[in-house]
Short mmCIF file of C-alpha atoms in Angstrom, two decimals:
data_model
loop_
_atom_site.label_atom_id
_atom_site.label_comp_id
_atom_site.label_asym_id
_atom_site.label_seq_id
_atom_site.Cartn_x
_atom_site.Cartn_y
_atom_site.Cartn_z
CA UNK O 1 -1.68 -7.57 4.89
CA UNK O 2 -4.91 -5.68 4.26
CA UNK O 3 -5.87 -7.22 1.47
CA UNK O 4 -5.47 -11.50 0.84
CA UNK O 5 -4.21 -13.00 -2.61
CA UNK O 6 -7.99 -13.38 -3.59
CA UNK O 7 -8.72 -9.80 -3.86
CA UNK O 8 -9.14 -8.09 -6.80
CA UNK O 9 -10.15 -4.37 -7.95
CA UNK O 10 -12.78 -3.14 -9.28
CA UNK O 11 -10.80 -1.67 -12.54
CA UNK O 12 -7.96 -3.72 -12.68
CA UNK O 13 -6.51 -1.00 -15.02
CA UNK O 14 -6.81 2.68 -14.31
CA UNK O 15 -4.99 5.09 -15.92
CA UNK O 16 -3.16 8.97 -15.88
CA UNK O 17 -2.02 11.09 -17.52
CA UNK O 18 1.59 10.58 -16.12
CA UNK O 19 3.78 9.13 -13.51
CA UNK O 20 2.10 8.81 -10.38
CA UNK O 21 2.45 7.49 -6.63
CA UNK O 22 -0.29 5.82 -5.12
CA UNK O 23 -0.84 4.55 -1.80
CA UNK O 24 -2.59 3.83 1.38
CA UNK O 25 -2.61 5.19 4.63
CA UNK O 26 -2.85 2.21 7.74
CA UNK O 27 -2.57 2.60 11.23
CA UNK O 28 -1.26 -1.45 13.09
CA UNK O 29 -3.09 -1.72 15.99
CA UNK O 30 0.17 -3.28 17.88
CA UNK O 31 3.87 -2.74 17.25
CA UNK O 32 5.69 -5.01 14.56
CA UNK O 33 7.64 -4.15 11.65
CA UNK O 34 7.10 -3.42 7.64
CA UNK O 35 8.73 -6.00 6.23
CA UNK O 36 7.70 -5.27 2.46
CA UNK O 37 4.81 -3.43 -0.13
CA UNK O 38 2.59 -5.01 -2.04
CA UNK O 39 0.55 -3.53 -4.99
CA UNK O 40 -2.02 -4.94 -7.66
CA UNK O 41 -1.06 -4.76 -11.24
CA UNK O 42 -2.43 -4.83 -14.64
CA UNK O 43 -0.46 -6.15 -17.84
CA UNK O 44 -0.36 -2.29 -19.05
CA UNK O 45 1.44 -1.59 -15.95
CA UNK O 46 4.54 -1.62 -17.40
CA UNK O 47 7.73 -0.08 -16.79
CA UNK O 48 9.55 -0.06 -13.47
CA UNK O 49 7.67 0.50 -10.09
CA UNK O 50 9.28 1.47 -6.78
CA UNK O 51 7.65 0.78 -3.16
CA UNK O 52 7.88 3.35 -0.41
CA UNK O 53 6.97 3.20 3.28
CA UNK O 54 6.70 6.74 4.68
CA UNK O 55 5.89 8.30 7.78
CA UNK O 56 2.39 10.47 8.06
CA UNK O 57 4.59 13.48 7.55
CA UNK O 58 5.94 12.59 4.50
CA UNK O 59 9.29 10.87 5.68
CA UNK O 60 10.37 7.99 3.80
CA UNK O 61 10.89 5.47 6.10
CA UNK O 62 12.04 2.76 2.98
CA UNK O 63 11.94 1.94 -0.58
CA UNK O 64 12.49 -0.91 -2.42
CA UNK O 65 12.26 -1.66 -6.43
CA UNK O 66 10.21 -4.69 -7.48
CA UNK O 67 11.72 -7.53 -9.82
CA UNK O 68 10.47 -10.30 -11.37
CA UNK O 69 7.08 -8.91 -11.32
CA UNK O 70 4.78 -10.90 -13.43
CA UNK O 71 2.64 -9.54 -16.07
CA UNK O 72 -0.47 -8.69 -13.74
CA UNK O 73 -2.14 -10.05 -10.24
CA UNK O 74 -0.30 -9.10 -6.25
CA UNK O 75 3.32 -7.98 -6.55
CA UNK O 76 5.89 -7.90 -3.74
CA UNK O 77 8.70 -6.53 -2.87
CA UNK O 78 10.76 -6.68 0.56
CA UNK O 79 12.66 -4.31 1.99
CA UNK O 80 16.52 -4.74 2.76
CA UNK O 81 15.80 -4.02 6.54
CA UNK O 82 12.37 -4.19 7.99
CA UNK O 83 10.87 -1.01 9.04
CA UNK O 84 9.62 -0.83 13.07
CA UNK O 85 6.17 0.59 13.50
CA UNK O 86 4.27 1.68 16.71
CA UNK O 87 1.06 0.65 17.55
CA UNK O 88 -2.01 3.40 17.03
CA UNK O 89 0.94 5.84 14.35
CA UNK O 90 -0.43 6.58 10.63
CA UNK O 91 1.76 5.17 8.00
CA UNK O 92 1.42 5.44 4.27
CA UNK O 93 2.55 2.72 1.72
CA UNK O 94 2.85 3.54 -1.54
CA UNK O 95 4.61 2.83 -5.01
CA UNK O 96 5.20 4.68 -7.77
CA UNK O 97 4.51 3.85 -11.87
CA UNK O 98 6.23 5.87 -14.34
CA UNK O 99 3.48 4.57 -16.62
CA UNK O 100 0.64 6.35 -14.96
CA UNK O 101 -1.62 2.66 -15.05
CA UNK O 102 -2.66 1.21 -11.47
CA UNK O 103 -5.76 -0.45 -10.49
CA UNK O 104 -8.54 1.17 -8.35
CA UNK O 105 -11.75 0.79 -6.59
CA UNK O 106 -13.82 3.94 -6.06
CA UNK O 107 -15.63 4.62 -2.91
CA UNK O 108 -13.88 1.60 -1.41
CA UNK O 109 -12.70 3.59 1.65
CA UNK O 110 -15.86 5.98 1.89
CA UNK O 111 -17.23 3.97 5.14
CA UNK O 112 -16.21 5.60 8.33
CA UNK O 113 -14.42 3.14 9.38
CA UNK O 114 -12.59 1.71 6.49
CA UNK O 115 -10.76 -1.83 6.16
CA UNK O 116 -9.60 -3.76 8.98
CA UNK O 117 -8.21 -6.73 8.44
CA UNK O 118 -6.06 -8.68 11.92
CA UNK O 119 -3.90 -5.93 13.18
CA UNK O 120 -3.89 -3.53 10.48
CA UNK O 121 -6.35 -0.49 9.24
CA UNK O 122 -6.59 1.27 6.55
CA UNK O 123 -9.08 4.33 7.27
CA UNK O 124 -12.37 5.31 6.09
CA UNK O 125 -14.14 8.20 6.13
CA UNK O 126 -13.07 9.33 2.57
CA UNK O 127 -9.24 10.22 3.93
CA UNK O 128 -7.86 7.24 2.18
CA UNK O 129 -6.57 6.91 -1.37
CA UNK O 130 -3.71 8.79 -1.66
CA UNK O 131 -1.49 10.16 -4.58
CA UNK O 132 0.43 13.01 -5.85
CA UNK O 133 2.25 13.43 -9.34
CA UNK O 134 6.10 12.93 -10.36
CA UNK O 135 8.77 11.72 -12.23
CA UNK O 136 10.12 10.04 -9.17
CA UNK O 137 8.99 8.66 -6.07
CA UNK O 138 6.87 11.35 -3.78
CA UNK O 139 5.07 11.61 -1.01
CA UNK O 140 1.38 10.93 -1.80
CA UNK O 141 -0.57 13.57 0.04
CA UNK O 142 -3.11 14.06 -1.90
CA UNK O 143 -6.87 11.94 -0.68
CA UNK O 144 -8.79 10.88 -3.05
CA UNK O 145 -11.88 12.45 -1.00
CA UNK O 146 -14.54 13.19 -3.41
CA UNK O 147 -14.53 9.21 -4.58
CA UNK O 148 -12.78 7.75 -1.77
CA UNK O 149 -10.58 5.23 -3.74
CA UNK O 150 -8.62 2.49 -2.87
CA UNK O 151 -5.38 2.01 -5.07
CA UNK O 152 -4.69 -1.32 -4.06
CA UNK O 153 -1.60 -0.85 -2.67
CA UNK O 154 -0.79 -3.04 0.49
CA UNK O 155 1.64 -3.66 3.17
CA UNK O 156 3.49 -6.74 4.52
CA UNK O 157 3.11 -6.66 8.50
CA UNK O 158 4.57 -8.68 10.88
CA UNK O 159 3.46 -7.93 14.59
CA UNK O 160 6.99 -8.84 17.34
CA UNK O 161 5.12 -11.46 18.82
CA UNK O 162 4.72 -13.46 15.74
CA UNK O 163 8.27 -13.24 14.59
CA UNK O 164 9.20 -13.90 18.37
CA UNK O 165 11.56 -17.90 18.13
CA UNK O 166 9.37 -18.64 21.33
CA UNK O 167 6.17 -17.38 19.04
CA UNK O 168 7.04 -19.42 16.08
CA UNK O 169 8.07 -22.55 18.67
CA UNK O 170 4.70 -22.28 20.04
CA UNK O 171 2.93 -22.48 16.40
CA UNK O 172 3.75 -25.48 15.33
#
């Protein structure tokens, strides 16, 4: 993931003036496979919330619904069949609230060059931050350029050597 349990935004609650999909856009530095989404909630983000992994060009690659969120801190959901991903390819994880609430951190992703945390990076440079508007799940094209913000959305990665039996043999 890009971001670790401990991690926490700025304004845990943000909110619009209508449904919205926010996201992230992260390019794995080796092959693996999406195996979930991951967001950061607040207790007035209510309602129901929907992950999405989609290609750069707007495909939607999956989606998932969460359950059994709890009433705020990291949510998860997995997908029913993990997603393969290519080494050096944008991707863009998202979800989308009905409720228009999310949590944010402005000029989180203004650095050029952005968060990197193991294999995974999300870029800088003010081209991360992404939304768009809807009743339903959309592609989030829009950057949030002019204050660079992170959304706190997130993505569950798991690079093919890790998940490899001779890997996890080797491990332990």
């Amino acid at each position: 993931t890009l971001f670790s349990p401990t991690d926490t935004p700025a304004v845990i609650s943000s909110s619009d003036s209508g449904a919205v999909e926010v996201g992230v856009k992260f390019i794995p530095a080796v092959s693996g496979k999406i195996t979930g989404i991951r967001f950061y909630k607040a207790s007035d983000n209510t309602g129901t919330h929907i992950g999405d992994l989609w290609s750069s060009n707007g495909t939607l690659l999956a989606s998932a619904t969460f359950s059994n969120e709890t009433a705020s801190g990291w949510q998860q959901v997995d997908f029913a069949t993990p997603v393969n991903v290519q080494a050096g390819v944008t991707y863009v994880a998202s979800y989308h609230t009905n409720t228009g609430h999310y949590s944010s951190t402005d000029y989180d992703f203004i650095d050029y060059d952005g968060v990197t945390k193991g294999a995974l990076t999300a870029p800088g440079n003010s081209l991360n931050g992404v939304y768009a508007y809807g009743s339903s799940p959309v592609f989030p094209s829009n950057a949030s350029n002019i204050k660079a913000a992170n959304y706190w959305v997130d993505v569950v990665f798991n690079d093919s050597g890790s998940t490899s039996p001779q890997a996890n043999a080797d491990s332990g």
